[in-house]
PDB file of C-alpha atoms and ligand atoms in Angstrom:
ATOM      1  CA  MET A1205     185.277  74.137  65.823  1.00 81.00           C
ATOM      2  CA  MET A1206     184.290  75.652  62.506  1.00 83.00           C
ATOM      3  CA  GLY A1207     186.468  78.069  60.536  1.00 85.00           C
ATOM      4  CA  PRO A1208     184.917  81.373  61.648  1.00 89.00           C
ATOM      5  CA  SER A1209     185.143  80.378  65.338  1.00 91.00           C
ATOM      6  CA  HIS A1210     188.802  79.445  64.944  1.00 93.00           C
ATOM      7  CA  ALA A1211     189.620  82.781  63.282  1.00 94.00           C
ATOM      8  CA  LEU A1212     187.678  84.745  65.875  1.00 95.00           C
ATOM      9  CA  SER A1213     189.411  82.911  68.744  1.00 96.00           C
ATOM     10  CA  GLY A1214     192.802  83.747  67.201  1.00 96.00           C
ATOM     11  CA  ALA A1215     191.961  87.442  67.045  1.00 96.00           C
ATOM     12  CA  ALA A1216     190.564  87.415  70.608  1.00 97.00           C
ATOM     13  CA  VAL A1217     193.616  85.707  72.104  1.00 97.00           C
ATOM     14  CA  TRP A1218     196.010  88.065  70.306  1.00 97.00           C
ATOM     15  CA  LEU A1219     194.104  91.176  71.408  1.00 97.00           C
ATOM     16  CA  ALA A1220     193.741  89.991  75.012  1.00 96.00           C
ATOM     17  CA  GLY A1221     197.422  89.002  75.087  1.00 96.00           C
ATOM     18  CA  SER A1222     198.490  92.386  73.686  1.00 95.00           C
ATOM     19  CA  TRP A1223     196.430  94.132  76.330  1.00 94.00           C
ATOM     20  CA  ALA A1224     197.941  91.968  79.108  1.00 95.00           C
ATOM     21  CA  LEU A1225     201.493  92.605  77.851  1.00 94.00           C
ATOM     22  CA  ASP A1226     200.812  96.329  77.797  1.00 91.00           C
ATOM     23  CA  HIS A1227     199.014  96.416  81.150  1.00 91.00           C
ATOM     24  CA  PHE A1228     201.240  94.098  83.180  1.00 93.00           C
ATOM     25  CA  GLY A1229     204.492  94.138  81.217  1.00 93.00           C
ATOM     26  CA  GLY A1230     204.577  97.728  79.984  1.00 90.00           C
ATOM     27  CA  TYR A1231     204.988  96.492  76.389  1.00 91.00           C
ATOM     28  CA  ALA A1232     202.941  98.945  74.348  1.00 89.00           C
ATOM     29  CA  GLN A1233     202.233  98.479  70.631  1.00 89.00           C
ATOM     30  CA  SER A1234     200.894 100.889  68.051  1.00 89.00           C
ATOM     31  CA  PRO A1235     197.287 100.355  66.936  1.00 90.00           C
ATOM     32  CA  LEU A1236     198.669  99.280  63.562  1.00 89.00           C
ATOM     33  CA  ALA A1237     200.995  96.649  65.056  1.00 90.00           C
ATOM     34  CA  VAL A1238     198.121  95.260  67.143  1.00 93.00           C
ATOM     35  CA  THR A1239     195.877  95.128  64.062  1.00 93.00           C
ATOM     36  CA  ILE A1240     198.504  93.322  61.993  1.00 93.00           C
ATOM     37  CA  GLY A1241     199.203  90.858  64.836  1.00 95.00           C
ATOM     38  CA  ALA A1242     195.500  90.143  65.367  1.00 96.00           C
ATOM     39  CA  THR A1243     194.947  89.618  61.624  1.00 95.00           C
ATOM     40  CA  VAL A1244     197.905  87.245  61.290  1.00 96.00           C
ATOM     41  CA  CYS A1245     196.896  85.363  64.449  1.00 97.00           C
ATOM     42  CA  ALA A1246     193.296  85.033  63.178  1.00 96.00           C
ATOM     43  CA  GLY A1247     194.587  83.687  59.862  1.00 95.00           C
ATOM     44  CA  ALA A1248     197.064  81.313  61.489  1.00 96.00           C
ATOM     45  CA  ALA A1249     194.274  79.978  63.710  1.00 96.00           C
ATOM     46  CA  LEU A1250     192.901  78.396  60.512  1.00 93.00           C
ATOM     47  CA  LEU A1251     196.249  77.121  59.280  1.00 93.00           C
ATOM     48  CA  PRO A1252     196.264  73.618  60.854  1.00 93.00           C
ATOM     49  CA  ASP A1253     193.065  72.750  58.984  1.00 90.00           C
ATOM     50  CA  LEU A1254     194.888  73.200  55.708  1.00 89.00           C
ATOM     51  CA  ASP A1255     195.242  69.410  56.002  1.00 88.00           C
ATOM     52  CA  LEU A1256     191.570  68.876  55.162  1.00 82.00           C
ATOM     53  CA  SER A1257     191.172  68.461  51.461  1.00 70.00           C
ATOM     54  CA  GLY A1258     189.627  65.180  50.387  1.00 54.00           C
ATOM     55  CA  LYS A1259     186.393  65.013  52.326  1.00 45.00           C
ATOM     56  CA  VAL A1260     185.650  68.686  52.352  1.00 46.00           C
ATOM     57  CA  THR A1261     182.167  69.150  53.730  1.00 43.00           C
ATOM     58  CA  ARG A1262     180.609  72.548  53.301  1.00 43.00           C
ATOM     59  CA  ASN A1263     181.131  74.976  56.162  1.00 40.00           C
ATOM     60  CA  GLN A1264     183.653  72.917  58.047  1.00 44.00           C
ATOM     61  CA  GLY A1265     186.975  74.359  59.098  1.00 42.00           C
ATOM     62  CA  GLY A1266     188.897  72.652  56.344  1.00 49.00           C
ATOM     63  CA  ALA A1267     186.516  73.777  53.675  1.00 56.00           C
ATOM     64  CA  THR A1268     186.816  77.375  54.862  1.00 69.00           C
ATOM     65  CA  VAL A1269     190.581  77.470  54.738  1.00 75.00           C
ATOM     66  CA  ALA A1270     191.124  75.261  51.709  1.00 77.00           C
ATOM     67  CA  ARG A1271     188.877  77.418  49.518  1.00 76.00           C
ATOM     68  CA  THR A1272     190.618  80.709  50.394  1.00 80.00           C
ATOM     69  CA  PHE A1273     192.631  81.007  47.200  1.00 81.00           C
ATOM     70  CA  GLY A1274     190.478  78.799  44.995  1.00 78.00           C
ATOM     71  CA  VAL A1275     192.069  75.765  43.335  1.00 78.00           C
ATOM     72  CA  PHE A1276     195.540  76.863  44.496  1.00 81.00           C
ATOM     73  CA  SER A1277     194.785  76.396  48.174  1.00 82.00           C
ATOM     74  CA  LEU A1278     192.760  73.260  47.435  1.00 82.00           C
ATOM     75  CA  PHE A1279     195.863  71.830  45.810  1.00 83.00           C
ATOM     76  CA  VAL A1280     198.098  72.917  48.724  1.00 86.00           C
ATOM     77  CA  ALA A1281     195.629  71.308  51.130  1.00 87.00           C
ATOM     78  CA  GLU A1282     195.771  68.072  49.147  1.00 87.00           C
ATOM     79  CA  VAL A1283     199.579  68.040  49.378  1.00 89.00           C
ATOM     80  CA  ILE A1284     199.634  68.876  53.103  1.00 91.00           C
ATOM     81  CA  GLU A1285     197.085  66.155  53.836  1.00 90.00           C
ATOM     82  CA  LYS A1286     199.168  63.533  52.004  1.00 91.00           C
ATOM     83  CA  VAL A1287     202.450  64.658  53.610  1.00 94.00           C
ATOM     84  CA  SER A1288     200.791  64.583  57.058  1.00 93.00           C
ATOM     85  CA  LEU A1289     199.487  61.088  56.376  1.00 93.00           C
ATOM     86  CA  GLY A1290     203.026  60.072  55.381  1.00 94.00           C
ATOM     87  CA  ILE A1291     204.466  61.411  58.636  1.00 95.00           C
ATOM     88  CA  TYR A1292     201.726  59.612  60.537  1.00 94.00           C
ATOM     89  CA  SER A1293     202.308  56.287  58.840  1.00 93.00           C
ATOM     90  CA  ILE A1294     206.096  56.416  59.256  1.00 94.00           C
ATOM     91  CA  THR A1295     206.027  57.333  62.970  1.00 93.00           C
ATOM     92  CA  ARG A1296     202.975  55.249  63.896  1.00 92.00           C
ATOM     93  CA  MET A1297     203.409  52.794  66.777  1.00 91.00           C
ATOM     94  CA  PRO A1298     201.612  49.419  66.796  1.00 88.00           C
ATOM     95  CA  ARG A1299     198.770  50.726  68.973  1.00 90.00           C
ATOM     96  CA  ASP A1300     198.100  53.778  66.817  1.00 89.00           C
ATOM     97  CA  PRO A1301     195.255  52.968  64.420  1.00 90.00           C
ATOM     98  CA  ARG A1302     195.859  52.748  60.689  1.00 91.00           C
ATOM     99  CA  ARG A1303     194.675  55.829  58.806  1.00 90.00           C
ATOM    100  CA  THR A1304     193.845  56.639  55.208  1.00 88.00           C
ATOM    101  CA  ASN A1305     193.532  60.401  55.705  1.00 87.00           C
ATOM    102  CA  GLY A1306     196.026  62.829  57.255  1.00 87.00           C
ATOM    103  CA  HIS A1307     193.512  65.261  58.791  1.00 88.00           C
ATOM    104  CA  ARG A1308     194.187  66.187  62.431  1.00 89.00           C
ATOM    105  CA  THR A1309     197.633  64.625  62.498  1.00 92.00           C
ATOM    106  CA  PHE A1310     200.946  66.465  61.952  1.00 95.00           C
ATOM    107  CA  THR A1311     199.508  69.989  61.546  1.00 95.00           C
ATOM    108  CA  HIS A1312     197.681  69.520  64.846  1.00 95.00           C
ATOM    109  CA  THR A1313     200.782  69.169  67.031  1.00 96.00           C
ATOM    110  CA  LEU A1314     202.743  71.675  69.126  1.00 97.00           C
ATOM    111  CA  VAL A1315     205.806  70.762  67.039  1.00 97.00           C
ATOM    112  CA  PHE A1316     204.047  72.055  63.920  1.00 97.00           C
ATOM    113  CA  ALA A1317     202.988  75.287  65.685  1.00 97.00           C
ATOM    114  CA  GLY A1318     206.564  75.882  66.834  1.00 97.00           C
ATOM    115  CA  LEU A1319     208.030  75.072  63.423  1.00 97.00           C
ATOM    116  CA  VAL A1320     205.802  77.409  61.416  1.00 97.00           C
ATOM    117  CA  GLY A1321     206.205  80.210  63.984  1.00 97.00           C
ATOM    118  CA  TRP A1322     209.983  79.893  63.954  1.00 97.00           C
ATOM    119  CA  GLY A1323     209.974  79.382  60.188  1.00 96.00           C
ATOM    120  CA  THR A1324     208.006  82.582  59.622  1.00 96.00           C
ATOM    121  CA  THR A1325     210.437  84.703  61.648  1.00 94.00           C
ATOM    122  CA  SER A1326     213.436  83.064  59.957  1.00 94.00           C
ATOM    123  CA  LEU A1327     211.938  83.592  56.520  1.00 94.00           C
ATOM    124  CA  ALA A1328     211.322  87.276  57.261  1.00 92.00           C
ATOM    125  CA  ALA A1329     214.831  87.698  58.681  1.00 91.00           C
ATOM    126  CA  ALA A1330     216.434  85.977  55.669  1.00 93.00           C
ATOM    127  CA  TYR A1331     214.421  87.472  52.811  1.00 92.00           C
ATOM    128  CA  GLY A1332     213.081  90.722  54.295  1.00 88.00           C
ATOM    129  CA  LYS A1333     210.161  92.610  52.801  1.00 88.00           C
ATOM    130  CA  TRP A1334     209.244  90.067  50.115  1.00 90.00           C
ATOM    131  CA  ALA A1335     208.897  87.253  52.612  1.00 92.00           C
ATOM    132  CA  VAL A1336     206.904  89.532  54.910  1.00 92.00           C
ATOM    133  CA  LEU A1337     204.656  90.450  52.006  1.00 93.00           C
ATOM    134  CA  GLY A1338     204.085  86.780  51.214  1.00 94.00           C
ATOM    135  CA  VAL A1339     203.287  85.823  54.803  1.00 94.00           C
ATOM    136  CA  LEU A1340     200.949  88.800  55.254  1.00 95.00           C
ATOM    137  CA  PHE A1341     199.186  88.041  51.978  1.00 95.00           C
ATOM    138  CA  PHE A1342     198.600  84.419  52.897  1.00 94.00           C
ATOM    139  CA  MET A1343     197.513  85.129  56.482  1.00 95.00           C
ATOM    140  CA  ALA A1344     195.267  88.053  55.499  1.00 94.00           C
ATOM    141  CA  GLY A1345     193.528  85.752  53.010  1.00 93.00           C
ATOM    142  CA  LEU A1346     192.868  83.146  55.679  1.00 92.00           C
ATOM    143  CA  ALA A1347     191.723  85.807  58.164  1.00 94.00           C
ATOM    144  CA  LEU A1348     189.297  87.341  55.650  1.00 92.00           C
ATOM    145  CA  ARG A1349     187.934  83.914  54.807  1.00 89.00           C
ATOM    146  CA  GLY A1350     187.461  83.089  58.481  1.00 89.00           C
ATOM    147  CA  LEU A1351     186.270  86.373  59.965  1.00 91.00           C
ATOM    148  CA  PHE A1352     184.029  87.438  57.102  1.00 91.00           C
ATOM    149  CA  ASP A1353     182.962  84.021  55.853  1.00 85.00           C
ATOM    150  CA  LYS A1354     179.598  85.135  54.440  1.00 87.00           C
ATOM    151  CA  TRP A1355     181.205  87.985  52.524  1.00 89.00           C
ATOM    152  CA  ALA A1356     184.070  85.778  51.296  1.00 87.00           C
ATOM    153  CA  GLU A1357     181.610  83.161  50.116  1.00 83.00           C
ATOM    154  CA  ARG A1358     179.647  85.746  48.121  1.00 88.00           C
ATOM    155  CA  ALA A1359     182.671  87.619  46.806  1.00 87.00           C
ATOM    156  CA  GLY A1360     184.522  84.490  45.642  1.00 85.00           C
ATOM    157  CA  TRP A1361     188.183  83.593  45.915  1.00 84.00           C
ATOM    158  CA  LEU A1362     189.461  86.114  43.353  1.00 89.00           C
ATOM    159  CA  ILE A1363     188.137  89.117  45.294  1.00 90.00           C
ATOM    160  CA  VAL A1364     189.443  87.604  48.549  1.00 89.00           C
ATOM    161  CA  THR A1365     192.865  87.159  46.929  1.00 92.00           C
ATOM    162  CA  LEU A1366     192.972  90.736  45.619  1.00 94.00           C
ATOM    163  CA  THR A1367     191.825  92.161  48.960  1.00 93.00           C
ATOM    164  CA  SER A1368     194.500  90.136  50.791  1.00 93.00           C
ATOM    165  CA  ALA A1369     197.142  91.479  48.417  1.00 94.00           C
ATOM    166  CA  ALA A1370     196.037  95.045  49.121  1.00 93.00           C
ATOM    167  CA  VAL A1371     196.053  94.475  52.896  1.00 91.00           C
ATOM    168  CA  ALA A1372     199.494  92.833  52.700  1.00 93.00           C
ATOM    169  CA  PHE A1373     200.911  95.702  50.678  1.00 90.00           C
ATOM    170  CA  MET A1374     199.730  98.321  53.145  1.00 88.00           C
ATOM    171  CA  ALA A1375     200.814  96.353  56.206  1.00 88.00           C
ATOM    172  CA  ALA A1376     204.240  95.237  54.912  1.00 86.00           C
ATOM    173  CA  SER A1377     205.468  98.796  54.449  1.00 83.00           C
ATOM    174  CA  GLN A1378     204.697  99.533  58.102  1.00 81.00           C
ATOM    175  CA  LEU A1379     206.521  96.586  59.712  1.00 81.00           C
ATOM    176  CA  ASP A1380     210.089  97.146  60.855  1.00 78.00           C
ATOM    177  CA  ALA A1381     212.584  94.294  61.083  1.00 75.00           C
ATOM    178  CA  ASP A1382     213.330  94.880  64.766  1.00 78.00           C
ATOM    179  CA  ARG A1383     209.981  94.210  66.352  1.00 80.00           C
ATOM    180  CA  GLY A1384     207.853  93.482  63.319  1.00 82.00           C
ATOM    181  CA  TYR A1385     209.443  90.219  62.143  1.00 87.00           C
ATOM    182  CA  PRO A1386     209.439  88.380  65.472  1.00 89.00           C
ATOM    183  CA  LEU A1387     205.891  89.681  65.939  1.00 92.00           C
ATOM    184  CA  LEU A1388     204.889  87.996  62.697  1.00 93.00           C
ATOM    185  CA  GLY A1389     206.344  84.625  63.715  1.00 95.00           C
ATOM    186  CA  THR A1390     204.867  84.852  67.199  1.00 96.00           C
ATOM    187  CA  ALA A1391     201.411  85.623  65.798  1.00 97.00           C
ATOM    188  CA  VAL A1392     201.627  82.618  63.450  1.00 97.00           C
ATOM    189  CA  GLY A1393     202.749  80.251  66.238  1.00 97.00           C
ATOM    190  CA  VAL A1394     200.167  81.526  68.723  1.00 98.00           C
ATOM    191  CA  GLY A1395     197.426  81.254  66.088  1.00 97.00           C
ATOM    192  CA  CYS A1396     198.246  77.572  65.517  1.00 97.00           C
ATOM    193  CA  VAL A1397     198.222  76.834  69.255  1.00 97.00           C
ATOM    194  CA  VAL A1398     194.868  78.600  69.615  1.00 97.00           C
ATOM    195  CA  HIS A1399     193.530  76.355  66.849  1.00 95.00           C
ATOM    196  CA  LEU A1400     194.711  73.242  68.709  1.00 95.00           C
ATOM    197  CA  ILE A1401     192.967  74.380  71.901  1.00 94.00           C
ATOM    198  CA  GLY A1402     189.815  75.029  69.878  1.00 92.00           C
ATOM    199  CA  ASP A1403     189.886  71.490  68.504  1.00 91.00           C
ATOM    200  CA  MET A1404     190.593  70.075  71.972  1.00 92.00           C
ATOM    201  CA  ILE A1405     187.438  71.535  73.496  1.00 88.00           C
ATOM    202  CA  THR A1406     185.307  70.067  70.699  1.00 81.00           C
ATOM    203  CA  ARG A1407     184.866  66.339  70.660  1.00 68.00           C
ATOM    204  CA  SER A1408     187.757  64.741  68.828  1.00 75.00           C
ATOM    205  CA  GLY A1409     190.947  66.074  70.411  1.00 87.00           C
ATOM    206  CA  VAL A1410     194.363  66.459  68.739  1.00 92.00           C
ATOM    207  CA  PRO A1411     197.722  64.587  68.906  1.00 92.00           C
ATOM    208  CA  LEU A1412     199.139  67.595  70.770  1.00 92.00           C
ATOM    209  CA  LEU A1413     202.332  66.058  72.157  1.00 91.00           C
ATOM    210  CA  TRP A1414     203.607  64.100  69.138  1.00 89.00           C
ATOM    211  CA  PRO A1415     206.359  62.786  68.958  1.00 90.00           C
ATOM    212  CA  ILE A1416     206.324  62.045  72.691  1.00 90.00           C
ATOM    213  CA  PRO A1417     205.002  58.473  73.080  1.00 87.00           C
ATOM    214  CA  LEU A1418     202.132  58.164  75.566  1.00 84.00           C
ATOM    215  CA  GLY A1419     200.972  54.694  76.593  1.00 82.00           C
ATOM    216  CA  ALA A1420     202.685  52.977  73.629  1.00 84.00           C
ATOM    217  CA  ARG A1421     201.043  55.419  71.257  1.00 90.00           C
ATOM    218  CA  MET A1422     202.817  58.145  69.353  1.00 91.00           C
ATOM    219  CA  TRP A1423     199.609  59.765  68.144  1.00 93.00           C
ATOM    220  CA  ARG A1424     197.443  59.833  71.256  1.00 90.00           C
ATOM    221  CA  MET A1425     194.510  62.207  70.773  1.00 89.00           C
ATOM    222  CA  ILE A1426     194.280  64.676  73.634  1.00 90.00           C
ATOM    223  CA  GLY A1427     191.049  66.538  74.377  1.00 88.00           C
ATOM    224  CA  ILE A1428     188.557  67.204  77.134  1.00 86.00           C
ATOM    225  CA  PRO A1429     186.121  64.390  78.073  1.00 84.00           C
ATOM    226  CA  ASP A1430     183.139  63.894  75.746  1.00 78.00           C
ATOM    227  CA  GLY A1431     180.671  64.771  78.497  1.00 79.00           C
ATOM    228  CA  ILE A1432     181.779  68.403  78.723  1.00 80.00           C
ATOM    229  CA  ALA A1433     183.082  68.812  75.176  1.00 80.00           C
ATOM    230  CA  ILE A1434     181.361  71.425  73.025  1.00 80.00           C
ATOM    231  CA  ARG A1435     179.659  70.059  69.933  1.00 81.00           C
ATOM    232  CA  ALA A1436     181.317  71.426  66.794  1.00 77.00           C
ATOM    233  CA  GLY A1437     178.898  73.684  64.966  1.00 78.00           C
ATOM    234  CA  GLY A1438     176.287  73.480  67.776  1.00 82.00           C
ATOM    235  CA  PRO A1439     174.717  76.427  69.642  1.00 84.00           C
ATOM    236  CA  GLY A1440     177.452  76.259  72.308  1.00 81.00           C
ATOM    237  CA  GLU A1441     180.001  77.117  69.658  1.00 83.00           C
ATOM    238  CA  ILE A1442     177.968  79.497  67.489  1.00 83.00           C
ATOM    239  CA  PHE A1443     176.473  81.629  70.261  1.00 86.00           C
ATOM    240  CA  VAL A1444     178.435  81.116  73.466  1.00 89.00           C
ATOM    241  CA  LEU A1445     182.005  80.789  72.173  1.00 89.00           C
ATOM    242  CA  ARG A1446     181.754  83.294  69.316  1.00 91.00           C
ATOM    243  CA  GLY A1447     179.960  85.764  71.588  1.00 93.00           C
ATOM    244  CA  LEU A1448     182.686  85.353  74.183  1.00 93.00           C
ATOM    245  CA  PHE A1449     185.503  85.842  71.629  1.00 94.00           C
ATOM    246  CA  THR A1450     183.803  88.972  70.271  1.00 94.00           C
ATOM    247  CA  ILE A1451     183.333  90.502  73.735  1.00 95.00           C
ATOM    248  CA  VAL A1452     186.930  89.719  74.742  1.00 95.00           C
ATOM    249  CA  SER A1453     188.233  91.299  71.501  1.00 94.00           C
ATOM    250  CA  LEU A1454     186.179  94.465  71.946  1.00 94.00           C
ATOM    251  CA  LEU A1455     187.072  94.848  75.635  1.00 94.00           C
ATOM    252  CA  ALA A1456     190.794  94.406  74.904  1.00 93.00           C
ATOM    253  CA  LEU A1457     190.656  96.977  72.092  1.00 93.00           C
ATOM    254  CA  LEU A1458     188.802  99.465  74.298  1.00 92.00           C
ATOM    255  CA  ALA A1459     191.175  98.961  77.228  1.00 91.00           C
ATOM    256  CA  MET A1460     194.253  99.423  75.013  1.00 91.00           C
ATOM    257  CA  PHE A1461     193.245 102.376  72.907  1.00 89.00           C
ATOM    258  CA  PHE A1462     190.401 104.071  74.772  1.00 86.00           C
ATOM    259  CA  PRO A1463     191.339 103.547  78.422  1.00 81.00           C
ATOM    260  CA  GLY A1464     189.264 106.642  79.275  1.00 78.00           C
ATOM    261  CA  VAL A1465     186.101 104.549  78.879  1.00 76.00           C
ATOM    262  CA  PHE A1466     187.071 102.356  81.828  1.00 73.00           C
ATOM    263  CA  SER A1467     188.406 105.075  84.107  1.00 71.00           C
ATOM    264  CA  SER A1468     185.178 107.062  83.710  1.00 67.00           C
ATOM    265  CA  ILE A1469     183.122 104.004  84.675  1.00 64.00           C
ATOM    266  CA  HIS A1470     185.378 103.618  87.678  1.00 58.00           C
ATOM    267  CA  LEU A1471     184.957 107.257  88.722  1.00 56.00           C
ATOM    268  CA  ASP A1472     181.177 107.095  88.367  1.00 58.00           C
ATOM    269  CA  ALA A1473     181.026 104.041  90.569  1.00 55.00           C
ATOM    270  CA  ALA A1474     183.270 105.625  93.180  1.00 53.00           C
ATOM    271  CA  ALA A1475     181.355 108.892  93.286  1.00 51.00           C
ATOM    272  CA  PRO A1476     179.071 109.324  96.318  1.00 52.00           C
TER     273      PRO A1476
HETATM  274 ZN1   ZN B 309     191.657  71.461  63.251  1.00 50.40          ZN
END
């Protein structure tokens, strides 16, 4: 999937999940907490593609995320790609193919999703507000780049960076350590998992279960069969998937914060 679809799917899953927790589990969140969670989850849904630096093609997921903070994120992407390639090469089994690029390897595993989610919560717990500010700044930048890609492209990375800083500043003051910090880590972890699912339904698949060896391969790519896979960047992704994510997000928001809309529809239908 392309960057904007990944970001949108992150937001949709977070909003739908928040609604379900509220509706079935009685776990209500303030509109602000839901907004922060959805933003972080949308940003984190781009995070795994921060391993795409070298062959950045315009308008592909990696390009979107790697350009967020200009040369800084391009450099980070370069480092992550090389580190991922290192992990791949060291843990490769004889039947895993040789690779010269680390894209879609370590950052596309459940282990990575768990590590960054746990790491985020730990960082916030250990360093408090400053760590929270940093995480929010980074994730808001990714979310802006993904959700408003046309705007971000026009505005350039400096404006995106300044806007992210402003968003982070406002949001950080509102998060309390009790519920806010675990929320942050959960949103980051969930965002990464949503990204993996997104990549799995497009053609290539991801090495989801590394380092569990499957059929003498450590890095087996897992995805749905080619016949039913959605073509990355095709109409199935642009119109069907993005439309679906948008509708799910809007419905979840309405159901959480304007439940009156649904009960009135219900009453009208029930009226004789
Ligand atoms: Zn990816």
